[in-house]
PDB file of N, CA and C in Angstrom:
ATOM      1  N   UNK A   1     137.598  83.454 136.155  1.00 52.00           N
ATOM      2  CA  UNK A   1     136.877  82.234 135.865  1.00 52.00           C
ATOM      3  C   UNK A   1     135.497  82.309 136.515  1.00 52.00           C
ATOM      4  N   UNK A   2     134.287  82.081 135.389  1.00 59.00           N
ATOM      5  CA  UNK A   2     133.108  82.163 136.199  1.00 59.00           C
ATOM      6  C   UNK A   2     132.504  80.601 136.685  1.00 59.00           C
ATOM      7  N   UNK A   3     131.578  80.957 137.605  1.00 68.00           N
ATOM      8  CA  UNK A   3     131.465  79.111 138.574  1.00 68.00           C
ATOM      9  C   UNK A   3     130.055  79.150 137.627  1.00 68.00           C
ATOM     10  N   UNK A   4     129.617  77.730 137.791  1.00 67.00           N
ATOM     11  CA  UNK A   4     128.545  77.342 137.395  1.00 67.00           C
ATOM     12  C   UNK A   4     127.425  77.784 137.609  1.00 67.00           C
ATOM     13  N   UNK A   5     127.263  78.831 138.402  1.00 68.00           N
ATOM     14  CA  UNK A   5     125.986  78.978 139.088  1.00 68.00           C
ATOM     15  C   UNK A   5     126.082  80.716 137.938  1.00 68.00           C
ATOM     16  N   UNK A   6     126.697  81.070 138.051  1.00 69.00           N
ATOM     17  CA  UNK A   6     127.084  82.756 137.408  1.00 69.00           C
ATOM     18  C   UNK A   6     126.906  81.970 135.511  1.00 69.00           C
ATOM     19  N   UNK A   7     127.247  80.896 135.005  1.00 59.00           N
ATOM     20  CA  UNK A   7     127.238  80.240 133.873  1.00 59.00           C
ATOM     21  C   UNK A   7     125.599  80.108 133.560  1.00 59.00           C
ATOM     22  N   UNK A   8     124.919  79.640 134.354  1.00 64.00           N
ATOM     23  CA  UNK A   8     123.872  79.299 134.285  1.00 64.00           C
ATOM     24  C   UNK A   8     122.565  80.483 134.352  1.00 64.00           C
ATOM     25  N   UNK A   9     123.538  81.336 134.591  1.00 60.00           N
ATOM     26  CA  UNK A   9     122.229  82.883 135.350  1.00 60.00           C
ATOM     27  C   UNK A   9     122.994  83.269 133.894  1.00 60.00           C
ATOM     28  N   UNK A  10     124.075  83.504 133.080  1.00 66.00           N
ATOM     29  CA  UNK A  10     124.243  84.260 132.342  1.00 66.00           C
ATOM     30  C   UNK A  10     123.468  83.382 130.633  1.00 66.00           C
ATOM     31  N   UNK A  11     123.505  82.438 130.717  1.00 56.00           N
ATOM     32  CA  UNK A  11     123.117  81.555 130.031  1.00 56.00           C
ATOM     33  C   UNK A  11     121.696  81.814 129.599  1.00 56.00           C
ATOM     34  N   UNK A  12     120.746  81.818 130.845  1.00 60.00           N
ATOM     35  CA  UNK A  12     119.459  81.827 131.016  1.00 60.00           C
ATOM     36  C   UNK A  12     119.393  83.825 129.985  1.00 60.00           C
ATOM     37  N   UNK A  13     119.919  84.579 130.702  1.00 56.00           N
ATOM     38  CA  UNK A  13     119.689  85.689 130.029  1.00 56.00           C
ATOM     39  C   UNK A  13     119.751  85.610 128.782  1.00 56.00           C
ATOM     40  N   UNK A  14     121.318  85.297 128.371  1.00 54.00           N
ATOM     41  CA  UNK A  14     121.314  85.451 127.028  1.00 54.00           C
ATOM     42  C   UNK A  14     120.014  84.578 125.885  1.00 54.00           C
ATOM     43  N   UNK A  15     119.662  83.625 126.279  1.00 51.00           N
ATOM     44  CA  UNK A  15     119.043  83.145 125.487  1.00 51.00           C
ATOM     45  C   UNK A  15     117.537  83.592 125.400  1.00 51.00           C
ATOM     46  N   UNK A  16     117.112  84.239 126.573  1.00 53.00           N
ATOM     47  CA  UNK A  16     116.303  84.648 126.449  1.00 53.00           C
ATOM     48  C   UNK A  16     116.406  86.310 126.231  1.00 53.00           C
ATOM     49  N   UNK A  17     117.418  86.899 125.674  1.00 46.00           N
ATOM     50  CA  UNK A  17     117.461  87.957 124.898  1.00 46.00           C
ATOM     51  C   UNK A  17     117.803  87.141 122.818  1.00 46.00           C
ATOM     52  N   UNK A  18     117.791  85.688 122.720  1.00 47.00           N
ATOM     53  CA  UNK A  18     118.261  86.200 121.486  1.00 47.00           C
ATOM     54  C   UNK A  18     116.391  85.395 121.108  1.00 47.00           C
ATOM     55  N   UNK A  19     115.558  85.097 122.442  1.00 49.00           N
ATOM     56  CA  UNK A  19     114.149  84.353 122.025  1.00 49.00           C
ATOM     57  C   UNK A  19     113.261  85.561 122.141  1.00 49.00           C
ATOM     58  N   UNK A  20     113.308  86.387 122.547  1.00 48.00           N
ATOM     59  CA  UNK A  20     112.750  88.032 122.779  1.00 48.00           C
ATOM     60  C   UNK A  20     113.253  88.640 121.026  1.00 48.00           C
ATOM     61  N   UNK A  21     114.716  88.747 120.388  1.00 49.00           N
ATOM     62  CA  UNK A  21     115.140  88.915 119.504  1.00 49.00           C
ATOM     63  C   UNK A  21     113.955  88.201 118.214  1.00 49.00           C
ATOM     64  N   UNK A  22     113.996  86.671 118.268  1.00 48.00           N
ATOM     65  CA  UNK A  22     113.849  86.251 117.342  1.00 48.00           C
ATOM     66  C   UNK A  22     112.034  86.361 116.806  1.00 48.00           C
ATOM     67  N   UNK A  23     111.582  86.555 117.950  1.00 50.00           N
ATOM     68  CA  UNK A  23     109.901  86.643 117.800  1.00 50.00           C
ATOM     69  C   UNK A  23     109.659  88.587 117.693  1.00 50.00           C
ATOM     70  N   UNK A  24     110.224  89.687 118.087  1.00 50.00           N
ATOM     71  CA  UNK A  24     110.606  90.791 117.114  1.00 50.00           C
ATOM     72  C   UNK A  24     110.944  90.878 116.135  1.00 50.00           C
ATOM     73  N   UNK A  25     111.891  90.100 115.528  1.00 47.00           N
ATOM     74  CA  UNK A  25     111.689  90.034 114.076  1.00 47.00           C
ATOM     75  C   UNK A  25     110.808  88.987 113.713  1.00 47.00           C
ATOM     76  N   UNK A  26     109.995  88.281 113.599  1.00 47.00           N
ATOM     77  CA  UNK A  26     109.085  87.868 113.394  1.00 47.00           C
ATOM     78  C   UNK A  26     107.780  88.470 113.005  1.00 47.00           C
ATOM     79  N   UNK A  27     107.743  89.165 114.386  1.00 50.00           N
ATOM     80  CA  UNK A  27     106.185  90.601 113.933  1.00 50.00           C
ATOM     81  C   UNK A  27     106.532  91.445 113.076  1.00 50.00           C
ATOM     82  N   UNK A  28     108.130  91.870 112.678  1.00 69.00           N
ATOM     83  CA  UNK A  28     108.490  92.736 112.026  1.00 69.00           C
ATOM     84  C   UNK A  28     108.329  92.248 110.103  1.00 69.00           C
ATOM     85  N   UNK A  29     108.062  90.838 110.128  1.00 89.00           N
ATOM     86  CA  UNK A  29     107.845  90.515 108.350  1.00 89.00           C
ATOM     87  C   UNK A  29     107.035  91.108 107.969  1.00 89.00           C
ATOM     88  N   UNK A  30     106.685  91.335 106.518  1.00 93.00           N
ATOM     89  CA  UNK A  30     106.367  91.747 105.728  1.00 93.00           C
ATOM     90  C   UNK A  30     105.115  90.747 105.577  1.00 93.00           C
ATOM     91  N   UNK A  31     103.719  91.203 105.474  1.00 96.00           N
ATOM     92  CA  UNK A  31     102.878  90.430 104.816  1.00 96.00           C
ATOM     93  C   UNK A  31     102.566  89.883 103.256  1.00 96.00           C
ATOM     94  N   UNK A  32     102.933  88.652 103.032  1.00 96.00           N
ATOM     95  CA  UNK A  32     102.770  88.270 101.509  1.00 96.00           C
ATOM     96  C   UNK A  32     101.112  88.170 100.960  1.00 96.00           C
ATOM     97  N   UNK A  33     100.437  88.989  99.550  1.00 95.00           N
ATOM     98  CA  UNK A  33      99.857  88.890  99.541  1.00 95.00           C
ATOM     99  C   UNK A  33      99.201  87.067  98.966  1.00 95.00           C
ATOM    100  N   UNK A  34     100.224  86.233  98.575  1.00 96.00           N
ATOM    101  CA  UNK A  34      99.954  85.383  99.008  1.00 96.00           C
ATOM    102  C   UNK A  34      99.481  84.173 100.140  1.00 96.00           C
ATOM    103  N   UNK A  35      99.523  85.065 101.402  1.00 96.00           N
ATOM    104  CA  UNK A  35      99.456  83.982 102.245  1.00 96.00           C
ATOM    105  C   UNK A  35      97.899  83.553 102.230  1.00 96.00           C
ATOM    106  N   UNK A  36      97.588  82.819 102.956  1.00 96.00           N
ATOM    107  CA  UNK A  36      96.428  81.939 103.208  1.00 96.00           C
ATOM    108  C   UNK A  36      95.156  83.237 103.935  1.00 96.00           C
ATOM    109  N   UNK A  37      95.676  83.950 104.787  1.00 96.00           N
ATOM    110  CA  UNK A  37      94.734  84.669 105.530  1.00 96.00           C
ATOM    111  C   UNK A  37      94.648  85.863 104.223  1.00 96.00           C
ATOM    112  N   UNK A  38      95.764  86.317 103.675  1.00 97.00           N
ATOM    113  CA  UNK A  38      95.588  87.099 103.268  1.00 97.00           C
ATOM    114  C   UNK A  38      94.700  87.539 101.862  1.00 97.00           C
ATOM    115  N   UNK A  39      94.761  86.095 101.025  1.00 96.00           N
ATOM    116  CA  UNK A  39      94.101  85.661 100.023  1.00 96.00           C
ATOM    117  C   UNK A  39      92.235  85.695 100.274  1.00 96.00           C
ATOM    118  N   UNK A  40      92.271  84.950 101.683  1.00 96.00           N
ATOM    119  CA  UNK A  40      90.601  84.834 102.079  1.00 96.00           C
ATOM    120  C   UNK A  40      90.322  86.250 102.414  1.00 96.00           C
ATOM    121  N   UNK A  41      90.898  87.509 102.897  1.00 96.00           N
ATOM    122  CA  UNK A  41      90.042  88.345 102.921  1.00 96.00           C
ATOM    123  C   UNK A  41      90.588  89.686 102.118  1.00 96.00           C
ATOM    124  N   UNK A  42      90.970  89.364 100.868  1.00 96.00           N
ATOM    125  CA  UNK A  42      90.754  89.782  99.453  1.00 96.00           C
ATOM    126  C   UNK A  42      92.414  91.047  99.625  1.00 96.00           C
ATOM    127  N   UNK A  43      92.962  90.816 100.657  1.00 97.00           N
ATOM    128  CA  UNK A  43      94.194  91.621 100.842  1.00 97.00           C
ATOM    129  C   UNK A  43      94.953  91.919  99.316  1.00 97.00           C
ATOM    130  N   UNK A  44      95.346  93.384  99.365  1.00 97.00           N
ATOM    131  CA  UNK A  44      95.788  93.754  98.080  1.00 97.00           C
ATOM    132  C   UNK A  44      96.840  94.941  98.762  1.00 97.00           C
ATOM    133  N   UNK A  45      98.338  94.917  98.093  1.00 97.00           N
ATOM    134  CA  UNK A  45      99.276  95.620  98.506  1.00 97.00           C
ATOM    135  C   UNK A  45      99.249  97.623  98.198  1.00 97.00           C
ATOM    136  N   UNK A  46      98.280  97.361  97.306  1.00 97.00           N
ATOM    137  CA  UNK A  46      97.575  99.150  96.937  1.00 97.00           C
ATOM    138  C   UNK A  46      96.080  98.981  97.247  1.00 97.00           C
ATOM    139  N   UNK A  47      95.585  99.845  97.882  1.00 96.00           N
ATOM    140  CA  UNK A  47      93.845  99.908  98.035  1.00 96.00           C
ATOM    141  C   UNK A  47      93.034  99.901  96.006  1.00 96.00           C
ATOM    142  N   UNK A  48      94.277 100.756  95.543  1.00 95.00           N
ATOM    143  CA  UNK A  48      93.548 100.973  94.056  1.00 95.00           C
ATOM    144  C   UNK A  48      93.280  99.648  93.039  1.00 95.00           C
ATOM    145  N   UNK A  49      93.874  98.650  93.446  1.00 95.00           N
ATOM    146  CA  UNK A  49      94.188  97.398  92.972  1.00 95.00           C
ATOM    147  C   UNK A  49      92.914  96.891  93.264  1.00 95.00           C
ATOM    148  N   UNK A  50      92.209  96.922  93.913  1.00 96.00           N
ATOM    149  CA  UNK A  50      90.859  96.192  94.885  1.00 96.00           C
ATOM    150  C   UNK A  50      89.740  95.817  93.447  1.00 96.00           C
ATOM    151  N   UNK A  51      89.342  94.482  94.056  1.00 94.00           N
ATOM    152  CA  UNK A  51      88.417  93.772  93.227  1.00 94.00           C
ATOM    153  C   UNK A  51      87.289  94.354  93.264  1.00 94.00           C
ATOM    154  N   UNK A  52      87.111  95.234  92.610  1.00 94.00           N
ATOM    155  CA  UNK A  52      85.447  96.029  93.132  1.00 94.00           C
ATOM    156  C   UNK A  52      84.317  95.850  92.535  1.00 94.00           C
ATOM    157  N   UNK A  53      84.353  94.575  92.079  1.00 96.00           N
ATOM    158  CA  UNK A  53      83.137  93.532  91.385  1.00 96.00           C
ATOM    159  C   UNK A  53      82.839  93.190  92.901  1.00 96.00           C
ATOM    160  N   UNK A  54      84.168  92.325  93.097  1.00 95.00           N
ATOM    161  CA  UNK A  54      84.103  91.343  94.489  1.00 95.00           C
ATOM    162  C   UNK A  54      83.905  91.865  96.084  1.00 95.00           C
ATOM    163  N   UNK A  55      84.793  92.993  96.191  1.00 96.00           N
ATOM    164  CA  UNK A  55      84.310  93.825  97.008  1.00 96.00           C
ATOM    165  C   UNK A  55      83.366  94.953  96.837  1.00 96.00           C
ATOM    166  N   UNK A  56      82.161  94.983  96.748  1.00 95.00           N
ATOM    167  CA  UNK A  56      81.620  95.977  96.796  1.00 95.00           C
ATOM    168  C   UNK A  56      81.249  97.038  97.521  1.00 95.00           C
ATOM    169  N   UNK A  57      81.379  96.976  98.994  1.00 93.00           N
ATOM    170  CA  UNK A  57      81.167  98.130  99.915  1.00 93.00           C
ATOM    171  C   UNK A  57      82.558  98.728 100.218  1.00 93.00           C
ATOM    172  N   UNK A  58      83.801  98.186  99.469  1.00 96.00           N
ATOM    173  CA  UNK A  58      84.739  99.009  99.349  1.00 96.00           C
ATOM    174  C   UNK A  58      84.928 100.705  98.870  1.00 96.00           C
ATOM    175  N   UNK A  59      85.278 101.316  99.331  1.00 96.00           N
ATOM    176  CA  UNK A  59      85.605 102.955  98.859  1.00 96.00           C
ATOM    177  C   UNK A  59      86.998 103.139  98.851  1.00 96.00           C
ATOM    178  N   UNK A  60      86.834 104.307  98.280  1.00 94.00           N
ATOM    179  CA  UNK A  60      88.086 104.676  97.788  1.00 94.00           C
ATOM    180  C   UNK A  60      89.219 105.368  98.484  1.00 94.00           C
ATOM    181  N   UNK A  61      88.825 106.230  99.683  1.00 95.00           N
ATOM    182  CA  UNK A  61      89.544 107.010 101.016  1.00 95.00           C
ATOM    183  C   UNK A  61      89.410 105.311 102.093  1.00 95.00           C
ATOM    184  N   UNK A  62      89.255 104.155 101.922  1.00 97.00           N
ATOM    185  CA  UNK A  62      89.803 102.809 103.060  1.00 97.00           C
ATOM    186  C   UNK A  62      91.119 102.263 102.536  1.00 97.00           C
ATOM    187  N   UNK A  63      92.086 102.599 103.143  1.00 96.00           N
ATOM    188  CA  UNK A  63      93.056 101.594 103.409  1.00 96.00           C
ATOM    189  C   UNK A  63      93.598 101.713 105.048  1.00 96.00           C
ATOM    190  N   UNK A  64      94.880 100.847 104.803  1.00 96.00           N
ATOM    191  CA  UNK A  64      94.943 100.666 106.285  1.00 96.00           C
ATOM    192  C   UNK A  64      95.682 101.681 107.133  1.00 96.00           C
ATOM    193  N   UNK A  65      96.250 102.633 106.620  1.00 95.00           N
ATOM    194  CA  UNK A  65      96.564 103.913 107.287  1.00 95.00           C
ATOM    195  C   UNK A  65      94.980 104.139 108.031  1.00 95.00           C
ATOM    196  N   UNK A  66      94.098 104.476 107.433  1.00 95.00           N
ATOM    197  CA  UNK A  66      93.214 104.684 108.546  1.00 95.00           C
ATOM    198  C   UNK A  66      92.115 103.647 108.799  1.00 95.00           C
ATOM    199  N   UNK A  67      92.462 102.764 109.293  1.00 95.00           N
ATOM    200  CA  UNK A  67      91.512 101.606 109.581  1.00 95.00           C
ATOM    201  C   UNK A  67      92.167 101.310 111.379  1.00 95.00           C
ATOM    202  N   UNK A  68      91.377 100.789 111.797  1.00 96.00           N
ATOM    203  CA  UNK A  68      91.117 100.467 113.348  1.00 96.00           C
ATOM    204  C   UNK A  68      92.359  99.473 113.415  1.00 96.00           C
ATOM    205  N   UNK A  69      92.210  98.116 112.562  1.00 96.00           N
ATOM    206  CA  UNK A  69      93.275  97.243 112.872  1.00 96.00           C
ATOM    207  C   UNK A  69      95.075  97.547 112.959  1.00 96.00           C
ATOM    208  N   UNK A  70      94.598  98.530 112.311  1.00 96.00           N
ATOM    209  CA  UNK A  70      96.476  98.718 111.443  1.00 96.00           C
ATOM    210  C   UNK A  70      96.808  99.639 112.849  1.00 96.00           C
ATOM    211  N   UNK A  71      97.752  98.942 113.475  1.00 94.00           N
ATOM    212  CA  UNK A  71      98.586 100.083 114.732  1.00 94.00           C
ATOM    213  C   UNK A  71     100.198 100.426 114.423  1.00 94.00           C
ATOM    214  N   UNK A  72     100.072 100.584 113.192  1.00 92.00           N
ATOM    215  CA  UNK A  72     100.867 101.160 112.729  1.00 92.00           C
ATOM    216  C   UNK A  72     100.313 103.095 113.016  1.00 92.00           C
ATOM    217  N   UNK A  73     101.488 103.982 112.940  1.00 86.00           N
ATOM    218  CA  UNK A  73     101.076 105.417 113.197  1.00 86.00           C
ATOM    219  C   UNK A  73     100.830 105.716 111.484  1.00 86.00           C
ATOM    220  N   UNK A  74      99.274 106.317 111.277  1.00 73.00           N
ATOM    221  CA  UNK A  74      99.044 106.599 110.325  1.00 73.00           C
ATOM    222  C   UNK A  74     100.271 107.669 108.864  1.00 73.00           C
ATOM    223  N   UNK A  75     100.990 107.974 109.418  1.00 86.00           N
ATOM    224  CA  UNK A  75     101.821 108.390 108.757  1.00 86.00           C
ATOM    225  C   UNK A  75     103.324 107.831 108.175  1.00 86.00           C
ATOM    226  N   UNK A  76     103.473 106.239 108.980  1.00 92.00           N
ATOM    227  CA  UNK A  76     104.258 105.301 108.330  1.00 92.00           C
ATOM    228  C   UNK A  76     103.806 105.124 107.204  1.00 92.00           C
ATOM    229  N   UNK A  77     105.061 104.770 106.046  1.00 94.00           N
ATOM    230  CA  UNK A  77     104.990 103.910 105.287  1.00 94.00           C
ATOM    231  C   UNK A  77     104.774 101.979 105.331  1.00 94.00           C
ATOM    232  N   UNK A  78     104.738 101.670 106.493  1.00 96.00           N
ATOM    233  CA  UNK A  78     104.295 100.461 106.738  1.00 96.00           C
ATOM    234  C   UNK A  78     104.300 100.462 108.211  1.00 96.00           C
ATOM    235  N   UNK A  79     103.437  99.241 108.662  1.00 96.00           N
ATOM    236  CA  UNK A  79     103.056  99.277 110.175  1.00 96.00           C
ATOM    237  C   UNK A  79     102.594  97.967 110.129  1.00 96.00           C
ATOM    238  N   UNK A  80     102.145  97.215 111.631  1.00 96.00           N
ATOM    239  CA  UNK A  80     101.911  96.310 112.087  1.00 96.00           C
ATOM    240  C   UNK A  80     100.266  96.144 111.753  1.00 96.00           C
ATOM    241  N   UNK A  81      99.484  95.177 111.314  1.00 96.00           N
ATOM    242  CA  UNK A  81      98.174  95.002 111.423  1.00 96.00           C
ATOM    243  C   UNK A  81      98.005  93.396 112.336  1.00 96.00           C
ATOM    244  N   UNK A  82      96.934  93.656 112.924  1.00 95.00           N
ATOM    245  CA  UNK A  82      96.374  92.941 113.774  1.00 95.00           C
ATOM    246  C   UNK A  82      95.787  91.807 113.357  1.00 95.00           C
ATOM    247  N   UNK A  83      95.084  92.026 112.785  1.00 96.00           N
ATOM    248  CA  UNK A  83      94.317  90.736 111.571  1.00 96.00           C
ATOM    249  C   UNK A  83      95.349  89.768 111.128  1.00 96.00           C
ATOM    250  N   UNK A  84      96.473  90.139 110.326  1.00 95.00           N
ATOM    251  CA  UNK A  84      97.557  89.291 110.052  1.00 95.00           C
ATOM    252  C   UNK A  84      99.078  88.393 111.409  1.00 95.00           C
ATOM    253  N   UNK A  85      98.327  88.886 112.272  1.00 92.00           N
ATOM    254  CA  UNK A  85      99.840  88.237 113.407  1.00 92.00           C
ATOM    255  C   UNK A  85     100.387  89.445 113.420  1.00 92.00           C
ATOM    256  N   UNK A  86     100.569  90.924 113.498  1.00 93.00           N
ATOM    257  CA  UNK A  86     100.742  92.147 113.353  1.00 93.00           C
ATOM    258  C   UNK A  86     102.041  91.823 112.189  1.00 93.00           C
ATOM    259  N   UNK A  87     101.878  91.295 111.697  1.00 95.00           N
ATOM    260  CA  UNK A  87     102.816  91.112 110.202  1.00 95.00           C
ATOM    261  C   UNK A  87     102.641  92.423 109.942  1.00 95.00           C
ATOM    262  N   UNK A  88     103.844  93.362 108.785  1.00 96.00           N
ATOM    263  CA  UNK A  88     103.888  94.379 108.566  1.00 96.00           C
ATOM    264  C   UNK A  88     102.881  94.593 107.060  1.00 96.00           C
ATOM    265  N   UNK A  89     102.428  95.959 107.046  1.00 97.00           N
ATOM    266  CA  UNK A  89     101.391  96.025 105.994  1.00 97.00           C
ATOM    267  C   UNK A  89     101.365  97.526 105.043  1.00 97.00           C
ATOM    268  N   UNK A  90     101.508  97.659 104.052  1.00 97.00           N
ATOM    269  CA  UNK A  90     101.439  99.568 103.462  1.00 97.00           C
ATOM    270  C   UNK A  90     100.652 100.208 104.125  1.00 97.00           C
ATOM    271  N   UNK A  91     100.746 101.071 104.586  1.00 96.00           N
ATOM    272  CA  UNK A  91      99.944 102.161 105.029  1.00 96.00           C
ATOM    273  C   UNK A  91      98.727 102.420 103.729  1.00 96.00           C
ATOM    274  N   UNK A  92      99.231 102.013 102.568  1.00 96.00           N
ATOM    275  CA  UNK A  92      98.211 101.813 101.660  1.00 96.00           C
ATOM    276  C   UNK A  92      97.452 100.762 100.915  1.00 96.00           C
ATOM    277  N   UNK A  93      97.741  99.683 101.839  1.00 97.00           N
ATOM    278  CA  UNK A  93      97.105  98.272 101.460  1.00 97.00           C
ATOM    279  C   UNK A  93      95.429  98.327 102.223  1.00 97.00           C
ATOM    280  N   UNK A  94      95.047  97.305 101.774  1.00 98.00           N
ATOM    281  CA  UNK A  94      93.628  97.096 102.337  1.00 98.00           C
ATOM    282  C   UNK A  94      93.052  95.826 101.832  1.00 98.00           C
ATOM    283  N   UNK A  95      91.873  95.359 102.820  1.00 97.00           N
ATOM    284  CA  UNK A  95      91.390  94.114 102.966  1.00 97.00           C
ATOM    285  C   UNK A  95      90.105  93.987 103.567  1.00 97.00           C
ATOM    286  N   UNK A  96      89.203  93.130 103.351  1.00 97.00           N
ATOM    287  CA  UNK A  96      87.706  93.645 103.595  1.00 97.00           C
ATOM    288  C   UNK A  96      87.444  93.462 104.946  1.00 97.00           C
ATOM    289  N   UNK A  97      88.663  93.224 106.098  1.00 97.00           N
ATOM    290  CA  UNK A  97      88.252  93.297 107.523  1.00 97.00           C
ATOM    291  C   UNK A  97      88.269  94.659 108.183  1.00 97.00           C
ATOM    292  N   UNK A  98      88.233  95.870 106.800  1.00 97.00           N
ATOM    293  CA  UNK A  98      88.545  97.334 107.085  1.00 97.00           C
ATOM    294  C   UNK A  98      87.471  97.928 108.137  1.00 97.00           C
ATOM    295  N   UNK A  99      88.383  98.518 108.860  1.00 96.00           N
ATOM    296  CA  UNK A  99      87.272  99.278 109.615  1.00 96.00           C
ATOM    297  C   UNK A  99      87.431 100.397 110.149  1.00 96.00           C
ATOM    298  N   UNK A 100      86.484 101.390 110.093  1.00 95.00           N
ATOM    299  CA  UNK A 100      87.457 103.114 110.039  1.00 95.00           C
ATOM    300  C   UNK A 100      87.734 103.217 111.716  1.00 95.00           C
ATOM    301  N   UNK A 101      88.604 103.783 111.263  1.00 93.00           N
ATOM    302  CA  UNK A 101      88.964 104.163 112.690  1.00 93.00           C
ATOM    303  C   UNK A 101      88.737 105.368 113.476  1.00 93.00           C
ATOM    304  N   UNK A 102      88.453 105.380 114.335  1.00 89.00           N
ATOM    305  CA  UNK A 102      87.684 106.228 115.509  1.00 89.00           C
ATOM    306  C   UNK A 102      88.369 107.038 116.260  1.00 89.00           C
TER     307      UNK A 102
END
């Protein structure tokens, strides 16, 4: 039988392993190219898709495999970007906050 004090220390852990849990999967979603941020800066789930009326200083070797924001490892198929809440992103998506990486 555990006493209140051992209840309360085990309590405290667990919940703060399932609030550690729940905000990891959180960073781990998927970015919709619907969302609000993603719409304002012209986000598209293929770089080849790109509005290139609208974007014009876009090229054709930028997406987010090699862009500064994306800390995803360039050789994932998807990774975390910074710009979005590190929401997950294609290694071949892109958006006009591109910026090559160094």
């Amino acid at each position: 039988m555990t006493n209140r004090r051992e209840f309360i220390v085990q309590f405290s852990l667990g919940s703060g392993v399932l609030a550690s849990g729940r905000a990891f999967a959180a960073e781990a979603a998927p970015l919709d190219e619907k969302d609000a941020t993603a719409l304002a800066l012209g986000y598209v789930a293929d770089a080849a898709k790109v509005n290139k009326a609208k974007y014009t200083k876009w090229a054709a070797d930028q997406k987010c495999a090699n862009c500064q924001l994306y800390t995803g490892k360039p050789a994932d198929a998807n990774g975390p970007c910074a710009v979005f809440g590190n929401k997950m992103v294609p290694a071949k998506a892109w958006c006009s906050s591109w910026v090559k990486k160094v």
